[in-house]
PDB file of C-alpha atoms and ligand atoms in Angstrom:
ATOM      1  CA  UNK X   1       0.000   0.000   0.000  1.00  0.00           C
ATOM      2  CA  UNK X   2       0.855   3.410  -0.800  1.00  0.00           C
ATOM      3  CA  UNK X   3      -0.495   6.399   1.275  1.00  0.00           C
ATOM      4  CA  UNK X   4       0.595  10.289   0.104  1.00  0.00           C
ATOM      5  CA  UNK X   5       0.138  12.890   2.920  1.00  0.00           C
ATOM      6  CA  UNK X   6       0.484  16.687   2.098  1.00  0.00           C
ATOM      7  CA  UNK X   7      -0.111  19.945   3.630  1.00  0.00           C
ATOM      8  CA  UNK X   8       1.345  22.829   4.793  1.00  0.00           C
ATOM      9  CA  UNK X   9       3.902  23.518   7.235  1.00  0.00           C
ATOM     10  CA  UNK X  10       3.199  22.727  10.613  1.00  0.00           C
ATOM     11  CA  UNK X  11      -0.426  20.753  10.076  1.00  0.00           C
ATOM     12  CA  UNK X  12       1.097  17.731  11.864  1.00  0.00           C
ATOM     13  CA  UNK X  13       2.577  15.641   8.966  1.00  0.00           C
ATOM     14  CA  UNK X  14       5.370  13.886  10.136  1.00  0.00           C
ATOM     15  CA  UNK X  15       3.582  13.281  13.637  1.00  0.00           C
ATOM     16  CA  UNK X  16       1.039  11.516  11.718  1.00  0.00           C
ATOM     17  CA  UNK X  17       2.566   9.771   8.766  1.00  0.00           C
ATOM     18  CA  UNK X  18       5.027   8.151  11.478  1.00  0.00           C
ATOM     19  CA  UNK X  19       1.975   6.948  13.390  1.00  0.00           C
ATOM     20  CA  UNK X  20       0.550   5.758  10.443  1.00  0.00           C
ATOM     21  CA  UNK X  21       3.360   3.980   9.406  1.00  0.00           C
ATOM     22  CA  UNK X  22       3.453   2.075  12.565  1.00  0.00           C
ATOM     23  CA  UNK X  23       0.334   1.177  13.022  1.00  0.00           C
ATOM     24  CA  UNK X  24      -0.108  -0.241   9.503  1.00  0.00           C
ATOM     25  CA  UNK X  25       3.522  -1.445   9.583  1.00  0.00           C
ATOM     26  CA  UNK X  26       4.505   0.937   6.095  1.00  0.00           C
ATOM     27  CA  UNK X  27       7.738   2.753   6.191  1.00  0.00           C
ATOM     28  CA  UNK X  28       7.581   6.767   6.992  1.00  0.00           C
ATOM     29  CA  UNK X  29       9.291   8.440   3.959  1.00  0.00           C
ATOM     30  CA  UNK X  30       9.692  12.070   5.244  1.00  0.00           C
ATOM     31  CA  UNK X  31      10.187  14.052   1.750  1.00  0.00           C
ATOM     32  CA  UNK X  32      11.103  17.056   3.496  1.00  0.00           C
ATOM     33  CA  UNK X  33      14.266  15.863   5.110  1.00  0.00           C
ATOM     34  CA  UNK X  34      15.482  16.037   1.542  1.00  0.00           C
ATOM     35  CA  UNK X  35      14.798  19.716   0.527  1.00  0.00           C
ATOM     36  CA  UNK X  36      15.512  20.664   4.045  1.00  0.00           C
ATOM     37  CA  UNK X  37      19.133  17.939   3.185  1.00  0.00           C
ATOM     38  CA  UNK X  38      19.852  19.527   0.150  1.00  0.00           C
ATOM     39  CA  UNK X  39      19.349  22.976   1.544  1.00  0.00           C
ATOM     40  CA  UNK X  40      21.569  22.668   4.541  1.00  0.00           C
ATOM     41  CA  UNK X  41      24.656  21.350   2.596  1.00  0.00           C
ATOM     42  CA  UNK X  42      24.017  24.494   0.241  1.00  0.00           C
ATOM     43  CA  UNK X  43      24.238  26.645   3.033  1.00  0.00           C
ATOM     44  CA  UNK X  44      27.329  24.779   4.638  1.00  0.00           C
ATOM     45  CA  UNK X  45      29.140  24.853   1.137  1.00  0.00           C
ATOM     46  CA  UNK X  46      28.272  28.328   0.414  1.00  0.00           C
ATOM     47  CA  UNK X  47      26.555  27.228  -2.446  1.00  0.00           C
ATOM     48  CA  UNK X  48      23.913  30.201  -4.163  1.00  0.00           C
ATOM     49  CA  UNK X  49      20.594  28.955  -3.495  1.00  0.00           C
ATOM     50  CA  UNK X  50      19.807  30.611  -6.871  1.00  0.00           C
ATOM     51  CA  UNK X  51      22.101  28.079  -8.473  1.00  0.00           C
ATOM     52  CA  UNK X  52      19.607  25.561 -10.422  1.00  0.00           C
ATOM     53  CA  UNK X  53      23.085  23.361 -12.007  1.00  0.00           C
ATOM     54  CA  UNK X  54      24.974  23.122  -8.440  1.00  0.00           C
ATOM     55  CA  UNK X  55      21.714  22.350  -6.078  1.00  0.00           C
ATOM     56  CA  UNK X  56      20.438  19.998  -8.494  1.00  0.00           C
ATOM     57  CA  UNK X  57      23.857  18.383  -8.270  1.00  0.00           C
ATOM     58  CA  UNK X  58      23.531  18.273  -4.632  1.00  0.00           C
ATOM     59  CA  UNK X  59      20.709  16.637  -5.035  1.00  0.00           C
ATOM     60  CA  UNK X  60      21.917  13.869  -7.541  1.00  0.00           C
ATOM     61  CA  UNK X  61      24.210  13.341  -5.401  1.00  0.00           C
ATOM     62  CA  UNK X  62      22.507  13.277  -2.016  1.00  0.00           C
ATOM     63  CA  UNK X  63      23.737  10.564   0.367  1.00  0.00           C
ATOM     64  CA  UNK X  64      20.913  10.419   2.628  1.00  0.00           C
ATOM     65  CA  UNK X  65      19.523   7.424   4.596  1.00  0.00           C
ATOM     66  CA  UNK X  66      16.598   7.476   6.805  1.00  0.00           C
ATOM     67  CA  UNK X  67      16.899   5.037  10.252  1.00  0.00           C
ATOM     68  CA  UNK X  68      15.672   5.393  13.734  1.00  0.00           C
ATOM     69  CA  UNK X  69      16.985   5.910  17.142  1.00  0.00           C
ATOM     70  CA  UNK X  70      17.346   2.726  20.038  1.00  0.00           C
ATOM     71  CA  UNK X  71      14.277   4.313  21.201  1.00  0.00           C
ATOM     72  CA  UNK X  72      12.239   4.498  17.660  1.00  0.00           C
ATOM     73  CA  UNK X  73      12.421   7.945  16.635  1.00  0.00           C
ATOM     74  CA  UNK X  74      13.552   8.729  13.407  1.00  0.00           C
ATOM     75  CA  UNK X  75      16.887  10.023  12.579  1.00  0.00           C
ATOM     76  CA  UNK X  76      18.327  10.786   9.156  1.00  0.00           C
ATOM     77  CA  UNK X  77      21.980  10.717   7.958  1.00  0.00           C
ATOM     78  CA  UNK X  78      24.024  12.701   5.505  1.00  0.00           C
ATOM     79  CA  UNK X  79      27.014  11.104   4.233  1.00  0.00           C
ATOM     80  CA  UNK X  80      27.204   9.232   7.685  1.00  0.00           C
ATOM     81  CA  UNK X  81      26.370  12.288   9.561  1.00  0.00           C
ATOM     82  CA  UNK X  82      23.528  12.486  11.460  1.00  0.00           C
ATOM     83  CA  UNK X  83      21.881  16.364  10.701  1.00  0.00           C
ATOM     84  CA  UNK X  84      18.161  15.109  11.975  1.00  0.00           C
ATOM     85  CA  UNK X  85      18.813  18.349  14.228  1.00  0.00           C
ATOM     86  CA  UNK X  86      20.218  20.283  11.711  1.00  0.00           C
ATOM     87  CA  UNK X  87      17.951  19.791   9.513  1.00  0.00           C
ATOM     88  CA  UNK X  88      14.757  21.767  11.464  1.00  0.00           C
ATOM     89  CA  UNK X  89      17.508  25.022  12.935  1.00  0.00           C
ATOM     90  CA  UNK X  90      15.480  28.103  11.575  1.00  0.00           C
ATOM     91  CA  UNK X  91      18.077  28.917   9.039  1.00  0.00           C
ATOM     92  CA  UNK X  92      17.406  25.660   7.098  1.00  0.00           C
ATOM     93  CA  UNK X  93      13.401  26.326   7.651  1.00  0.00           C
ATOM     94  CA  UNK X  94      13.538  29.563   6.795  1.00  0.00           C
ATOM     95  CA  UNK X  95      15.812  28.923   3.148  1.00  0.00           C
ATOM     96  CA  UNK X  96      14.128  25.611   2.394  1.00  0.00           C
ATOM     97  CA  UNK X  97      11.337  26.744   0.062  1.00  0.00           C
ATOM     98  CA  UNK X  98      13.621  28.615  -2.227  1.00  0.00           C
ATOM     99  CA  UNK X  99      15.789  25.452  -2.777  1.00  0.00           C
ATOM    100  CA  UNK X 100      12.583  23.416  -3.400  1.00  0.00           C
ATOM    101  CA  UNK X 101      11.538  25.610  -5.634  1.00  0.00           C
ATOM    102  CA  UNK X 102      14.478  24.392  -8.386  1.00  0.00           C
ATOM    103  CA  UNK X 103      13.323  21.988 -11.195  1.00  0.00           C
ATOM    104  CA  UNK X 104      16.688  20.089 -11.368  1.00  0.00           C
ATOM    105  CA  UNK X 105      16.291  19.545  -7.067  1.00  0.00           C
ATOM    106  CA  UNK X 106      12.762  18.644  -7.836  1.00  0.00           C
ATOM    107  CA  UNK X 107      13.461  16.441 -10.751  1.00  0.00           C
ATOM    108  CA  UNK X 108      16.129  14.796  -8.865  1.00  0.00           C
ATOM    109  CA  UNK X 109      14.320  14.101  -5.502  1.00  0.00           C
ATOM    110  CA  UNK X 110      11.015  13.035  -7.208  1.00  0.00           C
ATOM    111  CA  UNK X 111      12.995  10.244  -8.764  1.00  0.00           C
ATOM    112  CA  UNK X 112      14.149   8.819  -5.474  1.00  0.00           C
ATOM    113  CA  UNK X 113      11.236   9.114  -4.251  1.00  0.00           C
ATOM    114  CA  UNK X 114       9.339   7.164  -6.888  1.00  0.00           C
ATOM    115  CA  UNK X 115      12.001   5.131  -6.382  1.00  0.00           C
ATOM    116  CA  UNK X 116      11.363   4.422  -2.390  1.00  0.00           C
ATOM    117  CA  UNK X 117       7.418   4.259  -2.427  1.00  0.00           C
ATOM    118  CA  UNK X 118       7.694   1.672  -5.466  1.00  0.00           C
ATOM    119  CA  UNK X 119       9.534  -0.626  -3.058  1.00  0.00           C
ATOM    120  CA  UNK X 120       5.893  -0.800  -1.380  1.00  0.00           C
ATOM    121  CA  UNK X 121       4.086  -0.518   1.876  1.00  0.00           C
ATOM    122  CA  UNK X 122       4.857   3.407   2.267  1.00  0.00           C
ATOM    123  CA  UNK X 123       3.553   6.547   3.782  1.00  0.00           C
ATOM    124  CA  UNK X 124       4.909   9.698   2.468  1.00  0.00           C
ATOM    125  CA  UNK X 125       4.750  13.381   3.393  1.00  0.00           C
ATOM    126  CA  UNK X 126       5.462  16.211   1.659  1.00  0.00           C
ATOM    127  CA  UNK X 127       3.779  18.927  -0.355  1.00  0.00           C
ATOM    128  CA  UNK X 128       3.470  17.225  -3.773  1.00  0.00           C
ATOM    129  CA  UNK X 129       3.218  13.714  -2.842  1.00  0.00           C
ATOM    130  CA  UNK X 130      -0.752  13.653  -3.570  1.00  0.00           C
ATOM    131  CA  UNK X 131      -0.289  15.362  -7.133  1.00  0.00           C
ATOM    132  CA  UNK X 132       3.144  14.861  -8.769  1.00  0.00           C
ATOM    133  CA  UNK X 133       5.360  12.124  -6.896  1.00  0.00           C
ATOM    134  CA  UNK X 134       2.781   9.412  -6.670  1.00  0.00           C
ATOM    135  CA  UNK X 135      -0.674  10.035  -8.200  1.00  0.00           C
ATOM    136  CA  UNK X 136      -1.726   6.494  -8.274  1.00  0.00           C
ATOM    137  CA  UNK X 137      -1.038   6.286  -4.494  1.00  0.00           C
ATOM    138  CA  UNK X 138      -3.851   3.939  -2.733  1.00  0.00           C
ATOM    139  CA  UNK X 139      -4.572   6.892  -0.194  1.00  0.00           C
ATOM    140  CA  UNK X 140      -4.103  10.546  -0.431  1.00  0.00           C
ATOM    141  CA  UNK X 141      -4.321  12.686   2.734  1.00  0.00           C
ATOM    142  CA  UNK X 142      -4.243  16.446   2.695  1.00  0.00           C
ATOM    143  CA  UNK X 143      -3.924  17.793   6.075  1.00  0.00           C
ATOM    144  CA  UNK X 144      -4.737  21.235   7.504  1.00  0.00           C
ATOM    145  CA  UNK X 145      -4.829  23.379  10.706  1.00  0.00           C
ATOM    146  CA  UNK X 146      -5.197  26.584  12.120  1.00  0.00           C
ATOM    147  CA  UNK X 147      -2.033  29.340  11.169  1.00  0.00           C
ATOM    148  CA  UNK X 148      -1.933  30.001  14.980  1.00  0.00           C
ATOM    149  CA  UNK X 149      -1.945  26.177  16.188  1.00  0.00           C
ATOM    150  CA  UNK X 150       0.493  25.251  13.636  1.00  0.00           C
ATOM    151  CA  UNK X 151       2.749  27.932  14.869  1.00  0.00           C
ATOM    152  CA  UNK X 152       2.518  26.630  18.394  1.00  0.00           C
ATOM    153  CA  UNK X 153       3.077  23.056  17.411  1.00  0.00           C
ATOM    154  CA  UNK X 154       6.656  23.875  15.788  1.00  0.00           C
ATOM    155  CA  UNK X 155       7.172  26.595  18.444  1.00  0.00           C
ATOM    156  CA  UNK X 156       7.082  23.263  20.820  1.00  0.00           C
ATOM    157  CA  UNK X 157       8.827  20.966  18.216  1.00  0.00           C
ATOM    158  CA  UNK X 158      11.600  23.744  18.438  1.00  0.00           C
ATOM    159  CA  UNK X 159      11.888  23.749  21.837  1.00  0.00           C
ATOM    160  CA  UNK X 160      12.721  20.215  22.643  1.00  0.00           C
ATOM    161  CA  UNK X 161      15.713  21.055  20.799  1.00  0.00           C
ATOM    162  CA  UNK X 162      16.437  23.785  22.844  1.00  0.00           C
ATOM    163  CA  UNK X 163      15.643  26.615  20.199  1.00  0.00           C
ATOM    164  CA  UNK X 164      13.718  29.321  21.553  1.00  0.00           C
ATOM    165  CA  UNK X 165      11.461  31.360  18.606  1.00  0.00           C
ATOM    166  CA  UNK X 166       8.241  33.136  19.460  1.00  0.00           C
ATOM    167  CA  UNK X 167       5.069  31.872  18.128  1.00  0.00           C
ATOM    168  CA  UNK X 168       4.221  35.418  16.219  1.00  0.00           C
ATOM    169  CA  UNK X 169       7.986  34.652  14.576  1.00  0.00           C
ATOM    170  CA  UNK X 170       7.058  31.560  13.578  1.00  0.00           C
ATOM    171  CA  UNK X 171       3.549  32.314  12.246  1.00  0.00           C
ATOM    172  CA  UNK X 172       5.441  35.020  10.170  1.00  0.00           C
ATOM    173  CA  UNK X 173       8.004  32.178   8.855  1.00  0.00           C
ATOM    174  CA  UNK X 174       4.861  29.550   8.136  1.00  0.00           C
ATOM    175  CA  UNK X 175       2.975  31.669   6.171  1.00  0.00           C
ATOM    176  CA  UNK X 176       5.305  32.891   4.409  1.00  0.00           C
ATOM    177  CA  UNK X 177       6.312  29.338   3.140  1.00  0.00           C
ATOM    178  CA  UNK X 178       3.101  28.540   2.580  1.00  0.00           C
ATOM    179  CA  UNK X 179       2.785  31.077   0.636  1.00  0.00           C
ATOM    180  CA  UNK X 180       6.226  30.045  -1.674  1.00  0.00           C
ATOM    181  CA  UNK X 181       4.966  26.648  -1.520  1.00  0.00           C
ATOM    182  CA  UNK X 182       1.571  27.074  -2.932  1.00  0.00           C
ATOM    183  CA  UNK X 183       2.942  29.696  -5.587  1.00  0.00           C
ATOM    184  CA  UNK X 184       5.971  28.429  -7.000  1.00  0.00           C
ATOM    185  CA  UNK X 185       5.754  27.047 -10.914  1.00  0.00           C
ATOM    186  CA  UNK X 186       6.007  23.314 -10.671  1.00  0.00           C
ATOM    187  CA  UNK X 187       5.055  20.666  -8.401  1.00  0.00           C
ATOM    188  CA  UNK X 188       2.689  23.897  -6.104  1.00  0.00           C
ATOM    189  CA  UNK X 189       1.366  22.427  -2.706  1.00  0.00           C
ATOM    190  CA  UNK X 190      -2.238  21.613  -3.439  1.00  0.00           C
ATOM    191  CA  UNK X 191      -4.680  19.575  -2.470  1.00  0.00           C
ATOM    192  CA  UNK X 192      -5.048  16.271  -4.787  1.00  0.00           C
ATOM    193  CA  UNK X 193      -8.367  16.241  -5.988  1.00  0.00           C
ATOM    194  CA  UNK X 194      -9.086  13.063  -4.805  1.00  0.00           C
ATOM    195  CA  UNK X 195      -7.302  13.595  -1.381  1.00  0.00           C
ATOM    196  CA  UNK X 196      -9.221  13.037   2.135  1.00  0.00           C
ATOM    197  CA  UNK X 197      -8.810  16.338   3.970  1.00  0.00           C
ATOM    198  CA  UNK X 198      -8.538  16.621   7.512  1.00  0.00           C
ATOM    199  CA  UNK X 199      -8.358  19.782   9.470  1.00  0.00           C
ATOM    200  CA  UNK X 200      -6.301  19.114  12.548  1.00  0.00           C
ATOM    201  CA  UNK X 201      -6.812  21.919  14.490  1.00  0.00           C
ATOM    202  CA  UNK X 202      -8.869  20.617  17.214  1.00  0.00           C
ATOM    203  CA  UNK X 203      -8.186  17.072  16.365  1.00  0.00           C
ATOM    204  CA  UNK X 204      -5.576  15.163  19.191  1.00  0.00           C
ATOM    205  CA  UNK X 205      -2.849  13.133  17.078  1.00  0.00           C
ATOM    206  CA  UNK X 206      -5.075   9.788  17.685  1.00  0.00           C
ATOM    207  CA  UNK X 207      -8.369  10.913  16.244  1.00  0.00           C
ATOM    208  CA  UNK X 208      -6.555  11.887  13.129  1.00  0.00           C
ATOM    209  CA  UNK X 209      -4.710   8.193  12.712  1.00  0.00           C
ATOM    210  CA  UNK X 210      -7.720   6.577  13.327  1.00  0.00           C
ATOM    211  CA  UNK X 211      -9.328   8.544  10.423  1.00  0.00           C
ATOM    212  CA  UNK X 212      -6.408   7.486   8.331  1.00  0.00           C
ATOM    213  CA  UNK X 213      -6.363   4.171   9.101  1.00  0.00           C
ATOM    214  CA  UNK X 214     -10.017   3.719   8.895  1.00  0.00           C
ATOM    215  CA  UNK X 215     -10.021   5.654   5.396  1.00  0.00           C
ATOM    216  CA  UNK X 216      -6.818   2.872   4.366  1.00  0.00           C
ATOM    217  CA  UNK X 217      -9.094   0.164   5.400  1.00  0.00           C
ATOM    218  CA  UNK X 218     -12.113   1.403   3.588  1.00  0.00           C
ATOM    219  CA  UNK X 219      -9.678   1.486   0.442  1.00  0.00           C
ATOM    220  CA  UNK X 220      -7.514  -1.543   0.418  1.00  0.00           C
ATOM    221  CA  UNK X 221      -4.685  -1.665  -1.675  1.00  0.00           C
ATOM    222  CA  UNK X 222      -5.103  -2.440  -5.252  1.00  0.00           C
ATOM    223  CA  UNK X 223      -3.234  -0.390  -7.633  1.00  0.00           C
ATOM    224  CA  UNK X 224      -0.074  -2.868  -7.880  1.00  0.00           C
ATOM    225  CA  UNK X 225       2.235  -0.534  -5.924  1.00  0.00           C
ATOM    226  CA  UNK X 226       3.386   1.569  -8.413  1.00  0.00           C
ATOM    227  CA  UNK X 227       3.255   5.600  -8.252  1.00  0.00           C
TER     228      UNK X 227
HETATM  229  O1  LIG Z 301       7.744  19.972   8.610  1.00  0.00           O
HETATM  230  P1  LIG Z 301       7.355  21.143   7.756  1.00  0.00           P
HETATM  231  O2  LIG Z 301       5.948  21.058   7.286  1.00  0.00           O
HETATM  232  O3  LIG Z 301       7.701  22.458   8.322  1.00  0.00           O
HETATM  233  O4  LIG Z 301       8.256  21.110   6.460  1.00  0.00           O
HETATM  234  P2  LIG Z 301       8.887  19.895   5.679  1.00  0.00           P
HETATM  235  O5  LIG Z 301       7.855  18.861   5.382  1.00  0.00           O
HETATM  236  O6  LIG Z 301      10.131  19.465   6.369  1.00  0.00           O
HETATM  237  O7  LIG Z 301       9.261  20.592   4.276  1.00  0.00           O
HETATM  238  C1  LIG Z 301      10.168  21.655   4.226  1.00  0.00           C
HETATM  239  C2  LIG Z 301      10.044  22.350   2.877  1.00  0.00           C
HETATM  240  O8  LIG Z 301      10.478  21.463   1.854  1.00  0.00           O
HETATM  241  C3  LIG Z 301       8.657  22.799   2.458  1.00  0.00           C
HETATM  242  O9  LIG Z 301       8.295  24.063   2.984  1.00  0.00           O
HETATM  243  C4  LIG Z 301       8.796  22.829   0.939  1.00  0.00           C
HETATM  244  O10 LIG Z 301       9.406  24.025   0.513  1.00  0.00           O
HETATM  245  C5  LIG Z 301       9.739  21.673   0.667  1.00  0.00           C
HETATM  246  N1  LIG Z 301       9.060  20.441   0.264  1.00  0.00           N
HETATM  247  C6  LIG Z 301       8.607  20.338  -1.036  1.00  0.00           C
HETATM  248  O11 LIG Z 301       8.709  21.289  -1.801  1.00  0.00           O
HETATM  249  N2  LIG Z 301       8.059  19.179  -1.486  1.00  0.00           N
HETATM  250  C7  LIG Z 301       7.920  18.129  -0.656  1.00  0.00           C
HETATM  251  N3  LIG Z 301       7.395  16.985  -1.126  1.00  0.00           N
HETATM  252  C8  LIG Z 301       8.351  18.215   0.680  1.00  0.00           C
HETATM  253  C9  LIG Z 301       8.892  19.404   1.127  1.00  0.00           C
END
């Protein structure tokens, strides 16, 4: 089975497509470790985020792998390193939508993509899961919540690492992303026509996987597995 989940920033993706994945046993493939990858090795190589040639390079040439912690949580590694940390510091949040917003990053990351969901029994999040990386995808999610609530999730994401930002800040920050996301040329966020939509905002983290997983039931899987 195949199940896409998109949204916007902060409308509890990874949260849920984790909980998803174990409940229904899929692996979590979270597609926005690899902008947010690609964009923090820019960054560290002084690389011009207007560059199309040398960040789609980066991207060819990604070596990222996806594994989990003793306890479970999931950690990712670039080129050995582990940058799950990294990966969510405001710099890299606040540059990420630029990079994504390069055909040859986007050309190059949809492939692996394609690549990992066709290996089967996947959930991925991202932004254009739903419309562009998997369109045959048994399930399509499209989650929303509230500007202010999705501030004060990653406000409290944030802090467990120790990062202080204000919740107006980071209301600022998602809504300007959003609004990159949802206006850039190819691969926009959007909701997939055919998507469920949940809003989250006064849903607790177990009322929305119960939706999903009774929506995956309701489905089956029968498209052969391929995106
Ligand atoms: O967790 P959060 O919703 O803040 O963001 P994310 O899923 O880590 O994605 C970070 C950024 O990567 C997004 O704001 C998009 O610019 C980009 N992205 C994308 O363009 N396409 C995807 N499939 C996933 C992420």
């Amino acid at each position: 089975m195949i199940i896409a989940i998109d949204g916007p920033a902060g409308s509890g993706k990874s949260t849920i497509a984790q909980a998803v994945g174990e409940r229904l046993g899929l692996t979590y493939v979270d597609t926005g470790a690899m902008y947010r990858a690609v964009t923090l090795l820019a960054l560290e190589q002084g690389i011009s985020l207007e560059d199309d040639d040398a960040l789609g390079s980066l991207a060819l040439e990604l070596e990222l792998e996806f594994s989990e912690s003793a306890q479970g949580a999931p950690r990712v590694q670039v080129g050995g390193r582990d940058v799950t940390n990294a990966l969510r510091e405001p710099l890299v949040s606040q540059k990420v939508s630029y990079v994504a917003a390069h055909r040859k990053v986007r050309e190059a990351l949809k492939l692996r993509q394609r690549a990992m969901a066709e290996m089967g029994d996947v959930v991925l999040e991202g932004r254009d899961i739903g419309t562009v990386v998997c369109p045959r995808a048994d399930l399509k999610v499209f989650l929303t919540a509230s500007v202010g609530v999705r501030a004060i999730r990653r406000k409290r994401q944030l802090e467990e690492q120790g990062i202080v930002v204000s919740a107006k800040t980071l209301e600022r920050e998602i809504l300007l992303r959003d609004s990159h996301d949802s206006t850039r040329s190819i691969a926009p966020l959007k909701k997939p026509r055919d998507a469920v939509e949940i809003d989250t905002t006064d849903l607790s983290i177990e009322e929305v996987v119960e939706r999903i997983e009774a929506e995956a039931a309701a489905v089956g899987s029968d498209r052969g597995g391929s995106c």
